Amino acid sequence: MQATVQAVAEWSGAEGLSGRSASEGLLLTGVSTDTRTIKPGQLFVPLRGERYDGHDYIRTAAEAGAAASLWDSGLPVPDIDIPLILVADTLLALQALAVGYAGSLSAKVVAVTGSNGKTTTKDFVSAVLSTKYLVHKTDGNFNNHIGLPLTILRAPSNTEILVLEMGMSAKGEISLLSKMSRPDLAIITNIGESHLLHLGSRRNIAKAKLEIADGLKPGGTLFYYGDEPLLSEEIAANGELNKLKTVTFGENPGNDWNARYIRVTAEETHFSIAGEGDVSFALPVAGRHNAINALAAIAVGRHMGLTFDEIREGLASAKLTGMRIERSAAKNGALILNDAYNASPTSVKAAIHLVAELTGYRRKWIVLGDMLDLGPEEEAMHGGIGRGLNDAKADAVLLYGPLSKNTYSEAKSNFPEGNVLHFGEKEALADYLLERLEKDDLVLVKASRGMRMEEIVSILQKGARG
């Protein structure tokens, strides 16, 4: 963002200015909420959290080069030599500022949500559209009520397409993000079990994800996973949603875009699409589910006027966010598939299916930690994962976390004795695997974010603990 103090004051709904005189024409060159990373010339936005108040760090921000700051008008104004833009609430002002700045751009907005695969789909969409347009996308998972406005505000003024990821944990959150960003195109990747703890049912999750249409611009298009009946049912039952232009994608032939002949290796995923001839694609990441994520990007690319050659080029060169089937090598050369960013029953089953499809390894290890935030059925869901595991899919399964005891109980009878183990300590699991892993092995590591299973990946890569 490049904008004057006056423009920032107008966009953020400021009540007034305080501080250095003649500051309205001062040009600001970015936004930061963190004094540790703020750069000279940027606007500082002091936010409040449970254990901190950014207003306490205003002098640190000024010393680091902040050119101006938002400031809660209910607080005493400090004696400081930078202009303060007085607002009723700094978080709401940040969000309003993002809306104002987005309105000053000529960029089209593509919004992406879903229970699983939204970050990978965002990366695919960005890679595809970047072959023809200047694209700015969500960095990492800056996908909430703070991260999304910051993403918008970090977009260069010449941005042609904004690709924004939208995350949620409760009803109403996607609606807020959609209304803030006003997308031209919206994508729902799928409906899984994440957030059952807060939303109670998959149908409620579907309704919450469909909030992405709340801010859709007139004439906008909703792209959604057509293999999910809940989405189709909710759209058909909702008069407003039923009026939208929609495009479906999935494996079922009835979708507008469907993937077929999916073939997976440890390095790539190959598939074809039907509808406009038989066109083939290759992805630089493993997983049948990633063919469906890429299908959303193909549909959006064609909608935006790209050729299949441009789309193919974009998908082949896509750089994916870490810990999503991320390939690396253990110290001894064994292949590690790090999928430890998050986990739900749907995504765990997809990862297990991937391991089952891969061949040519001495032993295949599946390392699973707990799936969190699943609500009252969490034990049964972990047990269901165990029942779906057997020695035709992997040679051994190593489990960590209290909920994964249910996976252990259901899986152990499907394997030779001793090939399914549960560990009370992460370090003990890592030590066990280190002693037995060989260079021709494959190991998948998968769990919810809170389990921090990437620590096991790090140990395997170093070949030792510590």
CSV table of C-alpha atoms in Angstrom, one decimal:
chain,number,residue,atom,x,y,z
A,1,MET,CA,0.0,0.0,0.0
A,2,GLN,CA,1.1,3.5,-0.9
A,3,ALA,CA,-1.3,6.1,0.4
A,4,THR,CA,-1.3,9.5,2.2
A,5,VAL,CA,-2.1,9.9,5.8
A,6,GLN,CA,-5.3,11.7,4.6
A,7,ALA,CA,-6.4,8.8,2.5
A,8,VAL,CA,-5.7,6.3,5.4
A,9,ALA,CA,-7.7,8.5,7.7
A,10,GLU,CA,-10.7,8.6,5.2
A,11,TRP,CA,-10.6,4.8,4.5
A,12,SER,CA,-10.3,3.9,8.2
A,13,GLY,CA,-13.1,6.1,9.3
A,14,ALA,CA,-10.8,8.2,11.5
A,15,GLU,CA,-12.2,10.6,14.1
A,16,GLY,CA,-9.2,13.0,13.7
A,17,LEU,CA,-5.5,13.4,13.5
A,18,SER,CA,-3.0,14.1,16.3
A,19,GLY,CA,0.7,14.7,16.4
A,20,ARG,CA,3.1,16.2,13.8
A,21,SER,CA,1.5,19.1,11.9
A,22,ALA,CA,1.1,19.3,8.2
A,23,SER,CA,1.0,15.5,8.0
A,24,GLU,CA,-2.0,14.9,5.8
A,25,GLY,CA,0.0,14.7,2.7
A,26,LEU,CA,2.7,12.4,4.1
A,27,LEU,CA,3.0,9.3,2.0
A,28,LEU,CA,2.9,5.9,3.8
A,29,THR,CA,4.5,2.9,2.1
A,30,GLY,CA,3.1,-0.1,3.8
A,31,VAL,CA,1.3,-1.4,6.9
A,32,SER,CA,2.6,-3.4,9.9
A,33,THR,CA,1.2,-4.7,13.2
A,34,ASP,CA,4.5,-5.9,14.5
A,35,THR,CA,7.3,-3.7,15.7
A,36,ARG,CA,9.8,-6.5,15.2
A,37,THR,CA,9.3,-6.4,11.4
A,38,ILE,CA,8.1,-2.9,10.7
A,39,LYS,CA,10.0,-0.9,8.0
A,40,PRO,CA,10.7,2.8,7.7
A,41,GLY,CA,7.8,4.7,6.1
A,42,GLN,CA,5.1,2.2,7.1
A,43,LEU,CA,1.9,2.7,9.0
A,44,PHE,CA,1.8,1.0,12.5
A,45,VAL,CA,-1.4,-0.6,13.5
A,46,PRO,CA,-1.5,-1.4,17.3
A,47,LEU,CA,-3.8,-4.3,17.9
A,48,ARG,CA,-4.9,-5.8,21.2
A,49,GLY,CA,-4.7,-9.5,22.1
A,50,GLU,CA,-5.3,-11.5,25.2
A,51,ARG,CA,-1.8,-10.9,26.6
A,52,TYR,CA,-0.6,-7.8,24.8
A,53,ASP,CA,-1.6,-4.3,23.6
A,54,GLY,CA,0.2,-2.9,20.6
A,55,HIS,CA,-0.4,0.6,21.9
A,56,ASP,CA,2.3,-0.1,24.5
A,57,TYR,CA,4.9,-0.4,21.7
A,58,ILE,CA,4.2,2.9,19.9
A,59,ARG,CA,7.6,4.4,20.8
A,60,THR,CA,9.3,1.2,19.6
A,61,ALA,CA,7.4,1.5,16.3
A,62,ALA,CA,8.4,5.1,15.9
A,63,GLU,CA,12.1,4.4,16.7
A,64,ALA,CA,12.0,1.6,14.0
A,65,GLY,CA,10.8,4.1,11.4
A,66,ALA,CA,7.0,4.0,11.5
A,67,ALA,CA,5.8,7.1,9.7
A,68,ALA,CA,2.4,7.2,11.3
A,69,SER,CA,0.1,5.0,13.5
A,70,LEU,CA,-3.5,4.3,14.0
A,71,TRP,CA,-4.4,5.1,17.6
A,72,ASP,CA,-7.4,4.2,19.8
A,73,SER,CA,-9.2,7.5,20.4
A,74,GLY,CA,-10.2,6.3,23.9
A,75,LEU,CA,-6.6,6.3,25.1
A,76,PRO,CA,-4.5,9.2,26.1
A,77,VAL,CA,-2.5,10.6,23.1
A,78,PRO,CA,1.2,10.1,23.7
A,79,ASP,CA,3.8,12.9,23.0
A,80,ILE,CA,5.4,11.4,19.9
A,81,ASP,CA,6.8,12.9,16.7
A,82,ILE,CA,4.7,10.9,14.2
A,83,PRO,CA,1.1,11.6,13.2
A,84,LEU,CA,-1.5,9.5,15.0
A,85,ILE,CA,-4.8,8.6,13.2
A,86,LEU,CA,-7.4,8.5,15.8
A,87,VAL,CA,-10.0,5.7,15.5
A,88,ALA,CA,-12.6,4.0,17.6
A,89,ASP,CA,-11.2,0.5,17.2
A,90,THR,CA,-7.8,-0.2,15.6
A,91,LEU,CA,-8.9,-3.7,14.4
A,92,LEU,CA,-12.1,-2.4,12.7
A,93,ALA,CA,-10.1,0.5,11.3
A,94,LEU,CA,-7.5,-2.0,9.8
A,95,GLN,CA,-10.4,-3.9,8.2
A,96,ALA,CA,-12.0,-0.7,6.9
A,97,LEU,CA,-8.6,0.5,5.6
A,98,ALA,CA,-8.3,-2.8,3.6
A,99,VAL,CA,-11.7,-2.3,2.1
A,100,GLY,CA,-10.8,1.3,1.1
A,101,TYR,CA,-7.5,0.3,-0.4
A,102,ALA,CA,-9.0,-2.6,-2.3
A,103,GLY,CA,-11.5,-0.2,-3.8
A,104,SER,CA,-8.7,1.9,-5.1
A,105,LEU,CA,-7.2,-1.0,-7.0
A,106,SER,CA,-8.5,-2.3,-10.4
A,107,ALA,CA,-7.8,-5.9,-9.3
A,108,LYS,CA,-10.2,-8.7,-9.6
A,109,VAL,CA,-10.5,-10.8,-6.4
A,110,VAL,CA,-10.5,-14.6,-6.2
A,111,ALA,CA,-11.5,-16.0,-2.8
A,112,VAL,CA,-10.7,-19.5,-1.7
A,113,THR,CA,-12.1,-21.5,1.3
A,114,GLY,CA,-12.8,-25.1,2.2
A,115,SER,CA,-12.2,-27.6,5.0
A,116,ASN,CA,-9.1,-29.1,3.3
A,117,GLY,CA,-6.9,-28.0,0.4
A,118,LYS,CA,-7.6,-24.3,0.4
A,119,THR,CA,-4.0,-23.3,0.8
A,120,THR,CA,-2.8,-25.6,-2.0
A,121,THR,CA,-5.7,-24.5,-4.2
A,122,LYS,CA,-4.8,-20.9,-3.5
A,123,ASP,CA,-1.2,-21.7,-4.6
A,124,PHE,CA,-2.4,-23.4,-7.8
A,125,VAL,CA,-4.8,-20.6,-8.7
A,126,SER,CA,-2.1,-18.0,-8.2
A,127,ALA,CA,0.5,-20.0,-10.2
A,128,VAL,CA,-2.0,-20.4,-13.1
A,129,LEU,CA,-3.2,-16.8,-13.2
A,130,SER,CA,0.4,-15.5,-12.8
A,131,THR,CA,1.2,-16.8,-16.3
A,132,LYS,CA,-0.9,-13.9,-17.7
A,133,TYR,CA,-1.7,-11.5,-14.9
A,134,LEU,CA,0.1,-9.7,-12.0
A,135,VAL,CA,-1.1,-11.7,-9.0
A,136,HIS,CA,-0.8,-11.0,-5.3
A,137,LYS,CA,-1.8,-13.9,-3.0
A,138,THR,CA,-2.2,-14.7,0.7
A,139,ASP,CA,1.1,-15.4,2.2
A,140,GLY,CA,1.2,-18.7,4.1
A,141,ASN,CA,-2.1,-18.9,6.0
A,142,PHE,CA,-2.8,-15.2,6.6
A,143,ASN,CA,-6.4,-16.1,6.2
A,144,ASN,CA,-8.3,-14.7,9.1
A,145,HIS,CA,-9.8,-11.3,10.2
A,146,ILE,CA,-6.3,-9.8,10.7
A,147,GLY,CA,-4.3,-11.7,8.1
A,148,LEU,CA,-6.7,-11.1,5.2
A,149,PRO,CA,-6.8,-7.3,5.5
A,150,LEU,CA,-3.0,-7.3,5.8
A,151,THR,CA,-2.8,-9.3,2.7
A,152,ILE,CA,-4.9,-6.8,0.8
A,153,LEU,CA,-2.9,-3.9,2.1
A,154,ARG,CA,0.4,-5.5,1.0
A,155,ALA,CA,-0.8,-5.8,-2.6
A,156,PRO,CA,1.2,-3.6,-5.0
A,157,SER,CA,-0.9,-0.8,-6.7
A,158,ASN,CA,-0.5,-2.5,-10.1
A,159,THR,CA,-2.0,-5.8,-8.9
A,160,GLU,CA,-4.4,-7.3,-11.4
A,161,ILE,CA,-5.7,-10.2,-9.4
A,162,LEU,CA,-5.9,-10.7,-5.7
A,163,VAL,CA,-6.1,-14.4,-4.6
A,164,LEU,CA,-7.3,-14.5,-1.0
A,165,GLU,CA,-7.5,-17.5,1.3
A,166,MET,CA,-10.3,-17.5,3.9
A,167,GLY,CA,-10.2,-19.6,7.0
A,168,MET,CA,-12.7,-20.0,9.8
A,169,SER,CA,-13.5,-21.7,13.0
A,170,ALA,CA,-17.0,-20.5,13.6
A,171,LYS,CA,-20.2,-19.3,11.9
A,172,GLY,CA,-20.0,-15.7,10.5
A,173,GLU,CA,-16.3,-15.5,10.0
A,174,ILE,CA,-16.2,-16.3,6.3
A,175,SER,CA,-19.1,-13.8,5.8
A,176,LEU,CA,-17.0,-11.1,7.3
A,177,LEU,CA,-14.0,-11.9,5.1
A,178,SER,CA,-16.1,-12.1,2.0
A,179,LYS,CA,-17.8,-8.8,2.6
A,180,MET,CA,-14.4,-7.2,3.3
A,181,SER,CA,-12.8,-8.5,0.1
A,182,ARG,CA,-15.8,-8.4,-2.3
A,183,PRO,CA,-14.7,-11.3,-4.5
A,184,ASP,CA,-15.4,-11.6,-8.2
A,185,LEU,CA,-14.8,-15.4,-8.1
A,186,ALA,CA,-15.2,-17.6,-5.0
A,187,ILE,CA,-14.0,-21.2,-4.6
A,188,ILE,CA,-15.1,-23.9,-2.1
A,189,THR,CA,-12.6,-26.8,-2.2
A,190,ASN,CA,-14.6,-29.3,-0.1
A,191,ILE,CA,-16.5,-29.9,3.2
A,192,GLY,CA,-14.6,-32.0,5.8
A,193,GLU,CA,-14.8,-32.5,9.5
A,194,SER,CA,-12.5,-29.6,10.7
A,195,HIS,CA,-14.3,-27.3,13.2
A,196,LEU,CA,-17.0,-29.9,14.1
A,197,LEU,CA,-16.2,-29.0,17.7
A,198,HIS,CA,-17.6,-25.4,17.1
A,199,LEU,CA,-20.2,-26.1,14.3
A,200,GLY,CA,-21.6,-29.4,15.3
A,201,SER,CA,-22.2,-31.0,11.9
A,202,ARG,CA,-20.9,-31.2,8.4
A,203,ARG,CA,-24.0,-29.5,7.1
A,204,ASN,CA,-23.3,-26.5,9.4
A,205,ILE,CA,-19.8,-26.5,8.1
A,206,ALA,CA,-21.1,-26.4,4.5
A,207,LYS,CA,-23.4,-23.5,5.4
A,208,ALA,CA,-20.5,-21.6,7.0
A,209,LYS,CA,-18.3,-22.2,3.9
A,210,LEU,CA,-21.0,-20.9,1.6
A,211,GLU,CA,-20.8,-17.6,3.4
A,212,ILE,CA,-18.1,-16.9,0.9
A,213,ALA,CA,-20.9,-15.9,-1.4
A,214,ASP,CA,-22.1,-13.2,1.0
A,215,GLY,CA,-19.7,-10.6,-0.5
A,216,LEU,CA,-19.6,-11.9,-4.0
A,217,LYS,CA,-19.9,-9.0,-6.5
A,218,PRO,CA,-23.0,-8.9,-8.7
A,219,GLY,CA,-22.4,-11.2,-11.7
A,220,GLY,CA,-19.7,-13.1,-9.7
A,221,THR,CA,-19.2,-16.8,-10.0
A,222,LEU,CA,-19.1,-19.5,-7.3
A,223,PHE,CA,-16.8,-22.5,-8.1
A,224,TYR,CA,-17.4,-25.5,-5.8
A,225,TYR,CA,-16.6,-29.2,-5.3
A,226,GLY,CA,-19.5,-30.8,-7.1
A,227,ASP,CA,-18.9,-34.3,-5.5
A,228,GLU,CA,-20.1,-32.9,-2.2
A,229,PRO,CA,-23.9,-33.3,-1.9
A,230,LEU,CA,-24.1,-31.0,1.0
A,231,LEU,CA,-23.0,-28.0,-1.1
A,232,SER,CA,-25.4,-28.8,-3.9
A,233,GLU,CA,-28.3,-29.3,-1.5
A,234,GLU,CA,-27.6,-26.0,0.4
A,235,ILE,CA,-27.3,-24.0,-2.8
A,236,ALA,CA,-30.5,-25.5,-4.2
A,237,ALA,CA,-32.4,-24.8,-0.9
A,238,ASN,CA,-31.2,-21.2,-0.6
A,239,GLY,CA,-32.9,-18.7,-2.9
A,240,GLU,CA,-30.1,-16.3,-3.0
A,241,LEU,CA,-27.4,-18.9,-3.6
A,242,ASN,CA,-29.5,-20.6,-6.2
A,243,LYS,CA,-29.5,-17.4,-8.3
A,244,LEU,CA,-25.7,-17.4,-8.5
A,245,LYS,CA,-23.6,-18.4,-11.5
A,246,THR,CA,-21.9,-21.6,-10.4
A,247,VAL,CA,-19.2,-23.9,-11.8
A,248,THR,CA,-18.6,-27.4,-10.4
A,249,PHE,CA,-15.5,-29.5,-10.3
A,250,GLY,CA,-14.7,-33.0,-9.1
A,251,GLU,CA,-14.2,-36.6,-10.2
A,252,ASN,CA,-17.9,-37.3,-11.0
A,253,PRO,CA,-18.7,-36.9,-14.8
A,254,GLY,CA,-21.7,-34.7,-14.0
A,255,ASN,CA,-19.4,-31.8,-13.0
A,256,ASP,CA,-18.6,-28.9,-15.3
A,257,TRP,CA,-15.0,-29.9,-14.9
A,258,ASN,CA,-14.0,-33.5,-14.0
A,259,ALA,CA,-10.6,-35.1,-13.5
A,260,ARG,CA,-9.9,-38.6,-14.8
A,261,TYR,CA,-7.0,-41.0,-15.4
A,262,ILE,CA,-5.4,-39.8,-12.2
A,263,ARG,CA,-1.9,-41.3,-11.7
A,264,VAL,CA,0.3,-40.6,-8.7
A,265,THR,CA,4.0,-41.0,-8.1
A,266,ALA,CA,6.0,-39.7,-5.1
A,267,GLU,CA,7.1,-36.7,-7.1
A,268,GLU,CA,4.1,-35.8,-9.3
A,269,THR,CA,0.4,-36.2,-10.0
A,270,HIS,CA,-0.8,-36.7,-13.6
A,271,PHE,CA,-4.4,-36.5,-14.7
A,272,SER,CA,-6.6,-35.5,-17.7
A,273,ILE,CA,-9.8,-33.5,-17.9
A,274,ALA,CA,-12.8,-34.0,-20.1
A,275,GLY,CA,-15.1,-31.4,-21.6
A,276,GLU,CA,-12.9,-29.5,-24.0
A,277,GLY,CA,-11.1,-32.4,-25.5
A,278,ASP,CA,-8.8,-34.8,-23.5
A,279,VAL,CA,-6.2,-32.5,-22.0
A,280,SER,CA,-3.4,-33.7,-19.7
A,281,PHE,CA,-1.7,-32.0,-16.8
A,282,ALA,CA,1.2,-32.7,-14.4
A,283,LEU,CA,1.5,-31.4,-10.9
A,284,PRO,CA,4.8,-31.0,-8.9
A,285,VAL,CA,3.2,-32.6,-5.8
A,286,ALA,CA,1.8,-36.1,-5.0
A,287,GLY,CA,-1.8,-36.9,-4.1
A,288,ARG,CA,-5.0,-37.8,-5.9
A,289,HIS,CA,-6.7,-35.0,-3.9
A,290,ASN,CA,-4.3,-32.5,-5.4
A,291,ALA,CA,-5.7,-33.3,-8.8
A,292,ILE,CA,-9.1,-31.9,-7.6
A,293,ASN,CA,-7.4,-28.9,-6.0
A,294,ALA,CA,-5.7,-28.2,-9.4
A,295,LEU,CA,-9.1,-28.7,-11.2
A,296,ALA,CA,-10.4,-25.7,-9.4
A,297,ALA,CA,-7.5,-23.7,-10.7
A,298,ILE,CA,-8.0,-25.0,-14.2
A,299,ALA,CA,-11.7,-23.9,-14.1
A,300,VAL,CA,-10.8,-20.5,-12.8
A,301,GLY,CA,-8.0,-20.1,-15.4
A,302,ARG,CA,-10.3,-20.9,-18.3
A,303,HIS,CA,-12.9,-18.5,-16.8
A,304,MET,CA,-10.2,-15.8,-16.9
A,305,GLY,CA,-9.3,-16.4,-20.5
A,306,LEU,CA,-6.1,-18.5,-20.1
A,307,THR,CA,-5.2,-21.2,-22.7
A,308,PHE,CA,-4.5,-24.8,-21.6
A,309,ASP,CA,-0.9,-24.3,-22.4
A,310,GLU,CA,-0.7,-21.3,-20.0
A,311,ILE,CA,-2.6,-23.3,-17.3
A,312,ARG,CA,-0.3,-26.3,-17.8
A,313,GLU,CA,2.8,-24.0,-17.4
A,314,GLY,CA,1.4,-22.5,-14.2
A,315,LEU,CA,0.5,-25.8,-12.5
A,316,ALA,CA,3.9,-27.3,-13.4
A,317,SER,CA,5.8,-24.4,-11.8
A,318,ALA,CA,3.5,-23.9,-8.8
A,319,LYS,CA,5.4,-23.3,-5.5
A,320,LEU,CA,3.3,-24.8,-2.7
A,321,THR,CA,3.1,-23.6,1.0
A,322,GLY,CA,5.1,-25.9,3.3
A,323,MET,CA,3.9,-29.0,5.2
A,324,ARG,CA,1.4,-30.0,2.5
A,325,ILE,CA,2.7,-33.3,1.2
A,326,GLU,CA,6.1,-31.6,1.3
A,327,ARG,CA,8.9,-33.9,0.1
A,328,SER,CA,12.3,-34.0,1.8
A,329,ALA,CA,15.0,-36.6,2.7
A,330,ALA,CA,15.9,-38.1,6.0
A,331,LYS,CA,19.6,-38.0,6.9
A,332,ASN,CA,19.9,-41.6,5.5
A,333,GLY,CA,18.1,-40.8,2.3
A,334,ALA,CA,14.6,-42.1,3.1
A,335,LEU,CA,11.8,-40.1,1.6
A,336,ILE,CA,9.7,-38.0,4.0
A,337,LEU,CA,6.3,-36.8,3.1
A,338,ASN,CA,5.6,-34.0,5.6
A,339,ASP,CA,1.8,-33.3,5.7
A,340,ALA,CA,1.8,-32.1,9.3
A,341,TYR,CA,0.3,-28.7,8.8
A,342,ASN,CA,-3.2,-29.9,9.7
A,343,ALA,CA,-5.4,-33.0,9.8
A,344,SER,CA,-9.0,-34.2,9.7
A,345,PRO,CA,-10.5,-37.6,8.9
A,346,THR,CA,-10.9,-36.6,5.2
A,347,SER,CA,-7.4,-35.3,4.8
A,348,VAL,CA,-5.8,-38.2,6.7
A,349,LYS,CA,-7.7,-40.8,4.5
A,350,ALA,CA,-6.4,-38.9,1.5
A,351,ALA,CA,-2.8,-39.1,2.8
A,352,ILE,CA,-3.2,-42.8,3.6
A,353,HIS,CA,-4.5,-43.4,0.1
A,354,LEU,CA,-1.5,-41.7,-1.4
A,355,VAL,CA,0.9,-43.9,0.6
A,356,ALA,CA,-1.1,-47.0,-0.6
A,357,GLU,CA,-0.7,-45.9,-4.2
A,358,LEU,CA,3.1,-45.4,-4.0
A,359,THR,CA,5.3,-48.4,-4.8
A,360,GLY,CA,9.0,-49.3,-5.0
A,361,TYR,CA,9.9,-48.8,-1.3
A,362,ARG,CA,11.4,-51.3,1.1
A,363,ARG,CA,9.0,-50.2,3.9
A,364,LYS,CA,6.2,-47.7,4.0
A,365,TRP,CA,5.7,-46.0,7.4
A,366,ILE,CA,2.7,-44.0,8.4
A,367,VAL,CA,3.2,-41.7,11.4
A,368,LEU,CA,0.0,-40.1,12.7
A,369,GLY,CA,-0.8,-37.7,15.5
A,370,ASP,CA,-4.1,-36.6,16.9
A,371,MET,CA,-6.8,-34.8,14.8
A,372,LEU,CA,-8.1,-31.9,16.9
A,373,ASP,CA,-11.3,-29.9,17.2
A,374,LEU,CA,-13.6,-32.8,16.0
A,375,GLY,CA,-16.1,-32.5,18.8
A,376,PRO,CA,-18.0,-35.3,20.6
A,377,GLU,CA,-17.3,-37.9,17.9
A,378,GLU,CA,-13.5,-37.4,18.1
A,379,GLU,CA,-12.8,-40.8,19.6
A,380,ALA,CA,-15.0,-42.6,17.0
A,381,MET,CA,-13.4,-40.7,14.2
A,382,HIS,CA,-9.9,-41.7,15.3
A,383,GLY,CA,-11.1,-45.3,15.6
A,384,GLY,CA,-12.5,-45.0,12.0
A,385,ILE,CA,-9.0,-44.1,10.7
A,386,GLY,CA,-7.6,-47.2,12.4
A,387,ARG,CA,-10.2,-49.5,10.9
A,388,GLY,CA,-9.2,-48.1,7.4
A,389,LEU,CA,-5.6,-49.0,7.9
A,390,ASN,CA,-4.1,-52.3,6.9
A,391,ASP,CA,-0.8,-53.9,5.8
A,392,ALA,CA,-1.8,-53.5,2.1
A,393,LYS,CA,-1.5,-49.8,2.5
A,394,ALA,CA,1.6,-49.5,4.7
A,395,ASP,CA,4.1,-51.7,6.5
A,396,ALA,CA,3.9,-50.0,9.9
A,397,VAL,CA,1.9,-47.4,11.7
A,398,LEU,CA,3.3,-45.3,14.5
A,399,LEU,CA,0.9,-43.2,16.5
A,400,TYR,CA,1.2,-40.3,19.0
A,401,GLY,CA,-1.3,-38.5,21.2
A,402,PRO,CA,-4.1,-39.5,23.5
A,403,LEU,CA,-6.8,-39.6,20.8
A,404,SER,CA,-4.7,-41.7,18.6
A,405,LYS,CA,-5.0,-44.5,21.1
A,406,ASN,CA,-8.4,-45.1,19.5
A,407,THR,CA,-6.6,-45.4,16.1
A,408,TYR,CA,-4.2,-47.9,17.6
A,409,SER,CA,-7.0,-50.1,19.1
A,410,GLU,CA,-8.7,-50.4,15.8
A,411,ALA,CA,-5.7,-50.8,13.5
A,412,LYS,CA,-3.5,-53.3,15.4
A,413,SER,CA,-5.4,-56.4,14.4
A,414,ASN,CA,-5.0,-55.4,10.7
A,415,PHE,CA,-1.2,-55.7,10.8
A,416,PRO,CA,1.4,-58.3,12.0
A,417,GLU,CA,2.0,-58.1,15.7
A,418,GLY,CA,4.3,-55.1,16.6
A,419,ASN,CA,3.7,-53.2,13.4
A,420,VAL,CA,1.2,-50.8,14.9
A,421,LEU,CA,2.6,-48.9,18.0
A,422,HIS,CA,1.4,-46.1,20.1
A,423,PHE,CA,3.8,-43.7,21.9
A,424,GLY,CA,3.2,-41.5,24.8
A,425,GLU,CA,6.1,-39.3,23.9
A,426,LYS,CA,7.0,-37.8,20.6
A,427,GLU,CA,10.8,-38.3,21.2
A,428,ALA,CA,10.3,-42.0,21.8
A,429,LEU,CA,8.5,-42.3,18.5
A,430,ALA,CA,11.3,-40.5,16.7
A,431,ASP,CA,14.0,-42.6,18.4
A,432,TYR,CA,12.1,-45.8,17.4
A,433,LEU,CA,11.9,-44.7,13.8
A,434,LEU,CA,15.5,-43.5,13.6
A,435,GLU,CA,16.7,-46.9,14.6
A,436,ARG,CA,14.7,-48.7,11.9
A,437,LEU,CA,14.4,-46.3,9.0
A,438,GLU,CA,16.5,-47.2,6.0
A,439,LYS,CA,17.4,-45.3,2.8
A,440,ASP,CA,14.8,-47.1,0.6
A,441,ASP,CA,11.9,-46.4,3.0
A,442,LEU,CA,9.1,-43.9,2.8
A,443,VAL,CA,7.5,-42.2,5.8
A,444,LEU,CA,4.4,-40.1,5.9
A,445,VAL,CA,4.0,-37.7,8.9
A,446,LYS,CA,0.4,-36.3,9.4
A,447,ALA,CA,-1.4,-34.6,12.3
A,448,SER,CA,-3.2,-31.5,13.4
A,449,ARG,CA,-1.2,-28.3,13.8
A,450,GLY,CA,-1.3,-28.4,17.5
A,451,MET,CA,0.6,-31.7,17.7
A,452,ARG,CA,3.7,-30.1,16.2
A,453,MET,CA,4.7,-33.3,14.3
A,454,GLU,CA,7.1,-31.4,12.2
A,455,GLU,CA,9.5,-31.9,15.1
A,456,ILE,CA,9.7,-35.6,14.1
A,457,VAL,CA,10.4,-34.5,10.5
A,458,SER,CA,13.2,-32.3,11.7
A,459,ILE,CA,14.7,-35.2,13.8
A,460,LEU,CA,14.6,-37.5,10.8
A,461,GLN,CA,16.3,-34.9,8.6
A,462,LYS,CA,19.1,-34.4,11.1
A,463,GLY,CA,19.4,-38.1,11.9
A,464,ALA,CA,19.4,-37.4,15.6
A,465,ARG,CA,17.6,-35.6,18.4
A,466,GLY,CA,18.9,-32.3,19.7
